[in-house]
C-alpha cells in the first residue's frame, strides 16, 4: 500500500546500562539495554534507538557490546547515536549490528564529517541529529538555534539552515529534538518539526516532549514527520507500542500492524 | 549444506548472519551458516548470500578487492546453479549497471540499470526508510506462504535506488512509494531483495526459510 509511519522507542544508555531502567514489562534485568530491546522487538516497535550518554571515554566501548548483544536477539532496525566522532566509530557500530548511526556534536563542529561518513557508508545509514531550541520571542518570526551539551550551550547556528547543511552533506535522515520540549511531556515542537520536515528532501524523526498518544499523532499529521521517537511513555509502561500504533492508525495514519514477534 | 554469507567489508554482516542462524534453528534445517571472505569456501557452498550497504560503486570496488571472489560467485551460481540471494546493494549488483554517483558495471544477471527512485508525490522523502507491504508481480517459490498485498506483512526498506528491470518477468515483487518500486527480483536460481529480510521480522523469517529450502 504505502510506507508506514514508524514508532521508535529510544533507550538512553550509560556505561552499558539503561538510564532509569525500563519498567513496562517484567524484565529479568531492567537495566540491561538488551533485555529492553528484546521486549520492544517482541512488542512490534518499528525501529529501536540507542543513545549512548556515557561520559567517560574509558567506558565508550560498552555501547559496542550492547549493540552486538542486541543483534544476537533482535531482528529489527537499530539506530545508535551519542559520541560518534570518527568513521572508525561508525564502522565499529555497523559491524556490531547497527543499521544507522546518528551524528550530533561532531557534525556541529565539522559538517564535513557527515559528508565523509556518507561517502564511506552511504547516505542511508547516516542520521543527522539536531538539538534545537527556540530563540525567538513570542510574536516574532519563529527561529531555532542549535544547542550542544544537552541544551546548555548555544552555537549561534540556525536550526533550519543546519538541517539543510546536514542533508547537503549527505545525511539520509534527520533526528530532530526540541530541547525546549524534551522531558516536558507536553508534545513535540510541531512548528519546528513541520518547518524542517517541509523544507528537506529526507525523512524527519520527531523527538522530544511526548506525554500522550495524541502527541505521536500530531508529530506525523501536523509536524509532517515520517517517524516518531519517544522514551518515557514506553519505558514506564504508560502506553505499549501496540497501543500507540493502534491509536495512530485509528487517527488515519498508515501504520504497520503486523502481528508482533517472529 | 553450507550457506556462505559473503564478507567483503560491506553491510550489516552480523545481523544477516544471526538472522540466517536463527532461521536454521527455528526451521530445524541442517544448514551451516558461514560468514566468509574466502573465495574457495564460496565456490563450494550450497547457498550464496550477498549483502551490501552503502554506495554502489564502493560495494562493487569492495567485492573486486577480494581477489577471486566474483569468480567464486560465478562458479557456485552460474556453473553449479546454486541458489543466490542478494540483499539491498547486494541485489542491485545483480543488475547491468549502477547509476549512483558514477556509472558502475554490475553482474548483468538482471538486465537493467539501478536508478534513483522517483516518487510521483513530491511529499515522499528519499531515501525510502521504513516498512512497506509488497505486491507480487510474478509468483515465486521464495514467497510461498508469505502474506503479501495491502493486508500482508511488511518489509523493511532503506534505499534511494532500485533496479529498473528491462524484463517484467524478473520483477517478482514491488512496493508502492509514489509508484512501484522494485522490491524483489529473480532469474532462475538467482534472487534478490531490495528490502532487508534480516530486519523484516516475520516476513524476513519466512523468506529466509524459503530460501534455505529452495531447490531452483
Coordinates of C-alpha atoms in Angstrom, one line a residue:
Chain A
X1 CA 0.0 0.0 0.0
X2 CA 2.4 2.7 1.2
X3 CA 5.2 3.4 3.5
X4 CA 4.1 3.3 7.2
X5 CA 4.9 5.8 9.9
X6 CA 7.4 4.4 12.4
X7 CA 7.2 4.4 16.2
X8 CA 10.7 4.4 17.6
X9 CA 11.4 3.8 21.3
X10 CA 14.7 5.4 22.4
X11 CA 16.9 4.0 25.2
X12 CA 19.4 6.2 26.9
X13 CA 22.4 4.0 27.7
X14 CA 25.2 5.0 30.1
X15 CA 28.2 2.7 30.8
X16 CA 26.3 -0.1 29.1
X17 CA 23.2 0.2 31.3
X18 CA 19.8 1.8 30.6
X19 CA 19.4 5.1 32.5
X20 CA 16.4 4.9 34.8
X21 CA 15.5 1.4 33.6
X22 CA 12.5 0.2 31.8
X23 CA 9.5 -0.9 33.8
X24 CA 6.8 -1.8 31.2
X25 CA 7.3 -5.5 31.4
X26 CA 8.8 -7.9 33.8
X27 CA 12.4 -7.8 32.6
X28 CA 14.9 -10.1 34.2
X29 CA 17.2 -7.1 34.4
X30 CA 15.5 -3.8 33.8
X31 CA 18.9 -2.1 33.5
X32 CA 20.1 -4.3 30.6
X33 CA 19.5 -2.5 27.3
X34 CA 19.4 -5.8 25.5
X35 CA 16.5 -7.0 27.6
X36 CA 14.6 -3.8 26.8
X37 CA 15.5 -4.2 23.1
X38 CA 14.1 -7.7 23.1
X39 CA 10.9 -6.6 24.7
X40 CA 10.4 -3.7 22.2
X41 CA 11.2 -6.1 19.4
X42 CA 8.5 -8.5 20.6
X43 CA 6.1 -5.6 21.1
X44 CA 6.3 -4.6 17.4
X45 CA 8.4 -1.4 17.6
X46 CA 9.3 -0.3 14.1
X47 CA 12.8 0.5 14.9
X48 CA 15.0 1.0 18.0
X49 CA 17.2 3.8 19.0
X50 CA 20.1 3.6 21.5
X51 CA 21.5 6.9 22.7
X52 CA 24.9 6.5 24.4
X53 CA 25.3 9.1 27.1
X54 CA 28.5 7.6 28.6
X55 CA 30.5 10.4 29.8
X56 CA 33.9 8.7 30.4
X57 CA 35.9 7.8 27.4
X58 CA 37.1 4.7 29.3
X59 CA 33.6 3.2 29.1
X60 CA 32.9 4.1 25.4
X61 CA 33.4 0.5 24.3
X62 CA 30.4 -0.6 26.4
X63 CA 28.0 0.5 23.6
X64 CA 29.6 -1.8 21.1
X65 CA 28.9 -4.7 23.3
X66 CA 25.3 -3.6 23.8
X67 CA 24.7 -3.3 20.1
X68 CA 26.4 -6.7 19.4
X69 CA 24.4 -8.5 22.0
X70 CA 21.2 -6.8 20.7
X71 CA 21.9 -8.0 17.2
X72 CA 22.1 -11.6 18.5
X73 CA 18.5 -11.5 19.5
X74 CA 16.7 -8.7 17.7
X75 CA 15.9 -8.6 14.0
X76 CA 14.7 -5.1 13.8
X77 CA 16.4 -1.9 12.6
X78 CA 18.6 -0.3 15.2
X79 CA 20.0 3.3 15.2
X80 CA 22.8 4.2 17.5
X81 CA 23.9 7.7 18.5
X82 CA 25.9 9.5 21.1
X83 CA 29.7 10.2 21.0
X84 CA 30.1 9.3 17.3
X85 CA 33.1 11.2 16.3
X86 CA 35.1 9.3 13.7
X87 CA 34.4 7.0 10.8
X88 CA 36.1 4.3 12.9
X89 CA 33.3 4.7 15.5
X90 CA 30.7 4.3 12.7
X91 CA 32.4 1.2 11.2
X92 CA 32.6 -0.5 14.7
X93 CA 28.9 0.3 15.3
X94 CA 27.8 -1.1 11.9
X95 CA 29.9 -4.2 12.3
X96 CA 28.4 -4.7 15.8
X97 CA 25.0 -4.7 14.2
X98 CA 23.7 -1.1 14.0
X99 CA 21.8 -0.2 10.8
X100 CA 22.1 3.5 11.1
X101 CA 24.3 5.8 13.1
X102 CA 23.3 9.3 14.3
X103 CA 25.8 12.1 14.4
X104 CA 25.3 15.1 16.6
X105 CA 28.1 17.2 18.1
X106 CA 30.7 16.0 15.6
X107 CA 28.5 17.4 12.8
X108 CA 28.1 20.7 14.6
X109 CA 31.9 21.0 15.0
X110 CA 32.6 19.9 11.5
X111 CA 29.7 19.4 9.0
X112 CA 32.2 17.8 6.5
X113 CA 32.4 14.8 8.9
X114 CA 28.8 14.0 7.7
X115 CA 30.0 14.1 4.1
X116 CA 33.0 11.8 4.9
X117 CA 30.7 9.4 6.7
X118 CA 28.0 9.4 4.0
X119 CA 30.6 8.8 1.3
X120 CA 32.0 5.9 3.1
X121 CA 28.9 4.2 4.4
X122 CA 26.1 5.6 2.2
X123 CA 23.6 8.3 3.0
X124 CA 21.0 5.8 4.1
X125 CA 22.9 4.9 7.3
X126 CA 23.9 8.4 8.4
X127 CA 21.3 10.2 10.6
X128 CA 21.9 13.8 11.2
X129 CA 20.9 14.6 14.8
X130 CA 19.7 18.1 15.6
X131 CA 19.2 19.5 19.1
X132 CA 17.3 22.8 18.6
X133 CA 15.9 25.4 21.0
X134 CA 13.5 28.2 20.2
X135 CA 15.3 31.6 20.4
X136 CA 12.6 33.9 19.0
X137 CA 10.3 35.7 21.4
X138 CA 6.5 35.2 21.2
X139 CA 5.2 37.3 18.3
X140 CA 8.4 37.2 16.4
X141 CA 9.1 35.1 13.4
X142 CA 9.9 31.7 14.9
X143 CA 13.7 30.9 14.9
X144 CA 15.5 28.0 16.4
X145 CA 19.2 27.6 17.2
X146 CA 21.4 24.5 17.6
X147 CA 22.4 23.9 21.2
X148 CA 25.0 21.4 22.4
X149 CA 25.9 19.9 25.8
X150 CA 22.3 18.8 26.5
X151 CA 20.8 22.1 25.5
X152 CA 23.1 24.3 27.7
X153 CA 25.5 25.7 25.1
X154 CA 24.2 27.9 22.2
X155 CA 26.1 27.8 19.0
X156 CA 24.5 30.7 17.0
X157 CA 23.7 28.2 14.2
X158 CA 20.2 28.5 12.8
X159 CA 18.5 25.1 13.1
X160 CA 16.7 25.2 9.8
X161 CA 19.8 26.2 7.9
X162 CA 21.8 23.5 9.7
X163 CA 19.2 20.9 8.7
X164 CA 19.8 21.9 5.1
X165 CA 23.5 21.7 5.6
X166 CA 23.3 18.1 7.0
X167 CA 21.2 17.0 4.1
X168 CA 23.5 18.6 1.5
X169 CA 26.4 16.8 3.2
X170 CA 24.7 13.5 2.8
X171 CA 22.6 12.7 5.9
X172 CA 19.9 10.3 4.8
X173 CA 17.6 11.1 7.7
X174 CA 17.2 13.8 10.4
X175 CA 16.5 13.2 14.1
X176 CA 15.1 16.4 15.3
X177 CA 14.9 17.0 19.0
X178 CA 13.3 20.1 20.6
X179 CA 15.4 20.9 23.7
X180 CA 12.6 23.1 24.9
X181 CA 10.1 20.2 24.9
X182 CA 12.4 17.3 25.8
X183 CA 11.2 15.8 29.1
X184 CA 8.2 18.2 29.3
X185 CA 5.6 15.7 28.2
X186 CA 3.6 18.5 26.5
X187 CA 4.2 17.3 22.9
X188 CA 6.7 17.9 20.1
X189 CA 7.6 21.4 19.0
X190 CA 5.3 20.9 16.0
X191 CA 6.2 24.2 14.3
X192 CA 9.9 23.3 14.4
X193 CA 9.2 19.8 13.1
X194 CA 7.0 21.0 10.3
X195 CA 9.3 23.8 9.3
X196 CA 12.2 21.4 8.8
X197 CA 10.2 18.4 7.5
X198 CA 8.6 20.5 4.8
X199 CA 11.9 22.0 3.7
X200 CA 14.2 19.0 3.4
X201 CA 14.1 16.0 1.0
X202 CA 14.9 13.4 3.6
X203 CA 12.7 11.8 6.3
X204 CA 12.5 13.5 9.6
X205 CA 12.1 11.7 13.0
X206 CA 10.3 13.9 15.6
X207 CA 11.7 13.8 19.1
X208 CA 11.4 15.5 22.4
X209 CA 8.3 16.0 24.6
X210 CA 5.9 13.1 24.1
X211 CA 3.5 12.6 27.0
X212 CA 0.4 11.3 25.3
X213 CA -0.6 9.2 22.2
X214 CA -2.1 12.4 20.7
X215 CA 1.4 13.8 20.6
X216 CA 2.6 11.0 18.4
X217 CA -0.4 11.6 16.0
X218 CA 0.5 15.3 15.9
X219 CA 4.1 14.6 15.1
X220 CA 3.1 12.9 11.9
X221 CA -0.2 14.6 11.0
X222 CA 0.8 18.2 11.9
X223 CA 4.6 18.0 12.1
X224 CA 4.9 16.0 8.9
X225 CA 7.5 13.7 10.5
X226 CA 7.8 10.2 9.0
X227 CA 8.7 8.7 12.3
X228 CA 8.1 9.5 15.9
X229 CA 10.5 8.8 18.7
X230 CA 9.6 8.6 22.4
X231 CA 11.2 7.3 25.6
X232 CA 9.4 7.6 28.9
X233 CA 5.8 6.9 27.8
X234 CA 7.0 3.5 26.7
X235 CA 9.7 2.8 29.3
X236 CA 7.4 3.4 32.2
X237 CA 4.5 1.5 30.8
X238 CA 2.2 4.4 30.3
X239 CA 1.4 3.0 26.9
X240 CA 2.5 0.0 25.0
X241 CA 4.0 0.1 21.5
X242 CA 0.9 -1.7 20.3
X243 CA -1.5 0.8 21.8
X244 CA 0.5 3.7 20.3
X245 CA 0.4 2.2 16.8
X246 CA -3.3 1.3 17.0
X247 CA -4.1 4.8 18.3
X248 CA -2.2 6.4 15.4
X249 CA -3.9 4.0 12.9
X250 CA -7.3 5.0 14.4
X251 CA -6.4 8.6 13.7
X252 CA -5.9 8.0 10.0
X253 CA -2.1 7.4 9.9
X254 CA -0.9 4.4 7.9
X255 CA 0.8 2.1 10.4
X256 CA 2.4 -1.3 10.3
X257 CA 0.1 -3.5 12.4
X258 CA 1.6 -6.9 11.7
X259 CA 1.2 -9.4 14.5
X260 CA 4.2 -8.8 16.7
X261 CA 7.0 -11.3 17.1
X262 CA 8.8 -13.5 14.6
Chain B
X1 CA 24.8 -27.7 3.2
X2 CA 26.8 -24.6 3.7
X3 CA 25.3 -21.1 3.3
X4 CA 28.1 -18.6 2.5
X5 CA 27.4 -15.1 3.5
X6 CA 29.9 -13.1 1.7
X7 CA 32.1 -10.7 3.7
X8 CA 33.6 -8.0 1.6
X9 CA 33.7 -5.2 4.1
X10 CA 30.2 -4.0 3.4
X11 CA 27.0 -4.4 5.1
X12 CA 25.5 -5.3 8.3
X13 CA 27.0 -8.7 8.4
X14 CA 26.3 -9.6 11.9
X15 CA 22.6 -9.1 11.5
X16 CA 22.4 -11.1 8.3
X17 CA 24.4 -13.9 9.8
X18 CA 22.4 -14.0 13.0
X19 CA 19.1 -13.9 11.1
X20 CA 20.1 -16.9 9.0
X21 CA 21.3 -18.8 12.0
X22 CA 18.0 -18.1 13.8
X23 CA 16.0 -19.4 10.9
X24 CA 18.1 -22.6 10.5
X25 CA 17.4 -23.3 14.2
X26 CA 13.7 -22.4 14.0
X27 CA 13.0 -24.5 10.9
X28 CA 15.2 -27.4 12.1
X29 CA 17.3 -27.3 9.0
X30 CA 20.8 -28.9 8.6
X31 CA 22.5 -25.8 7.0
X32 CA 25.7 -24.4 8.4
X33 CA 25.8 -20.6 8.2
X34 CA 29.3 -19.2 7.4
X35 CA 30.4 -15.6 7.1
X36 CA 33.3 -15.8 4.8
X37 CA 35.7 -13.7 2.7
X38 CA 37.3 -16.9 1.3
X39 CA 36.5 -17.4 -2.4
X40 CA 37.3 -21.2 -2.1
X41 CA 34.6 -21.5 0.6
X42 CA 32.1 -19.5 -1.5
X43 CA 32.8 -21.6 -4.7
X44 CA 31.9 -24.8 -2.8
X45 CA 28.9 -23.6 -0.8
X46 CA 25.3 -24.7 -1.4
X47 CA 23.8 -21.3 -0.9
X48 CA 25.3 -17.9 -1.6
X49 CA 24.1 -14.7 0.1
X50 CA 25.5 -11.3 -0.9
X51 CA 24.6 -8.5 1.5
X52 CA 25.6 -4.9 0.8
X53 CA 25.2 -1.5 2.4
X54 CA 26.5 1.8 1.1
X55 CA 27.1 3.3 -2.3
X56 CA 27.0 1.1 -5.4
X57 CA 30.5 1.9 -6.7
X58 CA 32.0 1.3 -3.2
X59 CA 30.3 -2.1 -2.9
X60 CA 31.5 -3.1 -6.3
X61 CA 35.0 -2.0 -5.6
X62 CA 34.9 -3.8 -2.2
X63 CA 33.9 -7.0 -3.9
X64 CA 36.5 -6.7 -6.6
X65 CA 39.1 -6.0 -3.9
X66 CA 38.7 -9.6 -2.6
X67 CA 40.8 -11.5 -5.2
X68 CA 38.9 -14.3 -6.9
X69 CA 35.6 -13.6 -5.1
X70 CA 33.5 -12.7 -8.2
X71 CA 34.8 -15.7 -10.0
X72 CA 33.9 -17.9 -7.0
X73 CA 30.4 -16.5 -7.0
X74 CA 30.1 -17.3 -10.7
X75 CA 31.5 -20.8 -10.1
X76 CA 28.8 -21.5 -7.5
X77 CA 25.9 -19.6 -9.0
X78 CA 26.4 -19.7 -12.8
X79 CA 28.3 -23.0 -13.2
X80 CA 26.9 -25.1 -10.4
X81 CA 23.4 -23.4 -10.3
X82 CA 23.4 -23.0 -6.5
X83 CA 20.7 -20.6 -5.1
X84 CA 21.8 -17.0 -4.7
X85 CA 20.2 -14.3 -2.6
X86 CA 21.2 -10.6 -2.8
X87 CA 20.3 -8.1 -0.1
X88 CA 19.9 -4.4 -0.7
X89 CA 23.0 -3.2 -2.7
X90 CA 23.9 -6.9 -3.0
X91 CA 20.7 -7.2 -5.0
X92 CA 21.5 -4.1 -7.0
X93 CA 24.8 -5.6 -8.0
X94 CA 22.9 -8.2 -9.9
X95 CA 21.8 -5.6 -12.4
X96 CA 23.6 -4.5 -15.6
X97 CA 24.8 -1.1 -14.3
X98 CA 24.6 1.1 -11.2
X99 CA 24.0 4.8 -11.8
X100 CA 24.6 6.0 -8.3
X101 CA 27.2 8.8 -8.2
X102 CA 29.0 7.2 -11.1
X103 CA 28.2 4.5 -13.7
X104 CA 29.4 1.2 -12.4
X105 CA 29.1 -2.2 -14.0
X106 CA 27.1 -4.8 -12.2
X107 CA 26.9 -8.6 -12.8
X108 CA 24.4 -8.2 -15.6
X109 CA 22.3 -11.1 -14.3
X110 CA 19.2 -9.0 -14.3
X111 CA 19.0 -6.7 -17.4
X112 CA 18.5 -3.1 -16.3
X113 CA 20.0 -0.2 -14.6
X114 CA 20.0 0.8 -10.9
X115 CA 18.3 4.2 -10.8
X116 CA 17.2 6.8 -8.3
X117 CA 13.6 6.2 -7.1
X118 CA 11.3 8.9 -8.3
X119 CA 8.1 9.0 -6.3
X120 CA 5.3 10.8 -8.1
X121 CA 4.2 12.5 -4.8
X122 CA 6.8 15.3 -4.0
X123 CA 6.0 14.9 -0.3
X124 CA 7.5 11.5 -0.3
X125 CA 11.1 11.5 1.0
X126 CA 14.2 10.0 -0.4
X127 CA 15.6 7.6 0.9
X128 CA 12.6 5.4 1.4
X129 CA 13.1 4.4 5.1
X130 CA 10.7 2.1 6.9
X131 CA 8.1 -0.6 6.5
X132 CA 6.1 -1.2 3.3
X133 CA 3.9 -4.0 2.0
X134 CA 4.7 -6.0 -1.1
X135 CA 2.7 -6.6 -4.3
X136 CA 3.6 -9.8 -6.0
X137 CA 4.0 -9.3 -9.8
X138 CA 5.2 -12.8 -10.7
X139 CA 4.6 -15.7 -8.2
X140 CA 7.9 -17.1 -6.9
X141 CA 8.7 -20.0 -4.6
X142 CA 10.5 -17.7 -2.1
X143 CA 7.2 -16.0 -1.4
X144 CA 5.3 -19.3 -0.8
X145 CA 3.2 -18.8 2.4
X146 CA 4.3 -15.2 2.8
X147 CA 1.3 -12.9 3.3
X148 CA 1.6 -10.1 0.7
X149 CA -0.6 -7.3 -0.6
X150 CA -2.3 -4.5 1.3
X151 CA -3.1 -6.6 4.3
X152 CA 0.1 -8.6 4.2
X153 CA 3.2 -8.5 6.2
X154 CA 5.7 -5.6 5.9
X155 CA 9.3 -5.5 4.7
X156 CA 11.9 -3.0 5.9
X157 CA 13.4 -0.7 3.3
X158 CA 16.3 1.7 3.5
X159 CA 17.2 2.9 0.0
X160 CA 17.3 5.6 -2.6
X161 CA 17.9 3.5 -5.7
X162 CA 16.3 0.4 -7.2
X163 CA 16.6 -1.9 -10.2
X164 CA 14.8 -0.7 -13.2
X165 CA 14.5 -4.1 -14.8
X166 CA 14.1 -4.4 -18.5
X167 CA 12.2 -7.7 -18.4
X168 CA 9.0 -7.6 -16.4
X169 CA 9.3 -11.3 -15.6
X170 CA 12.4 -10.5 -13.5
X171 CA 10.3 -8.3 -11.1
X172 CA 8.9 -10.6 -8.5
X173 CA 7.5 -8.0 -6.1
X174 CA 7.1 -4.2 -5.9
X175 CA 6.3 -1.8 -3.1
X176 CA 4.2 1.3 -3.7
X177 CA 6.1 4.5 -2.9
X178 CA 4.5 7.1 -5.2
X179 CA 4.5 4.5 -7.9
X180 CA 6.0 1.0 -8.0
X181 CA 9.5 0.5 -6.5
X182 CA 11.3 -2.8 -7.3
X183 CA 11.3 -4.8 -4.1
X184 CA 12.3 -8.3 -5.2
X185 CA 13.9 -9.6 -8.4
X186 CA 14.7 -13.1 -9.6
X187 CA 16.0 -15.0 -12.6
X188 CA 16.4 -18.8 -12.4
X189 CA 18.5 -19.7 -9.3
X190 CA 19.2 -16.0 -8.5
X191 CA 17.1 -13.8 -6.4
X192 CA 17.5 -10.5 -4.6
X193 CA 15.6 -8.4 -2.1
X194 CA 15.8 -4.6 -2.2
X195 CA 14.5 -4.6 1.4
X196 CA 16.3 -6.2 4.3
X197 CA 14.9 -9.7 5.1
X198 CA 17.3 -9.9 8.1
X199 CA 15.5 -6.9 9.6
X200 CA 12.0 -7.6 8.5
X201 CA 10.9 -9.7 11.4
X202 CA 8.2 -12.3 10.4
X203 CA 8.3 -11.6 6.7
X204 CA 12.1 -11.9 6.7
X205 CA 11.9 -15.2 8.7
X206 CA 9.5 -16.7 6.2
X207 CA 11.5 -15.6 3.2
X208 CA 14.9 -16.7 4.5
X209 CA 13.5 -20.1 5.5
X210 CA 12.0 -20.5 1.9
X211 CA 15.4 -19.6 0.5
X212 CA 17.2 -22.2 2.6
X213 CA 14.7 -24.8 1.4
X214 CA 14.7 -23.5 -2.2
X215 CA 15.7 -26.0 -4.9
X216 CA 15.7 -24.0 -8.2

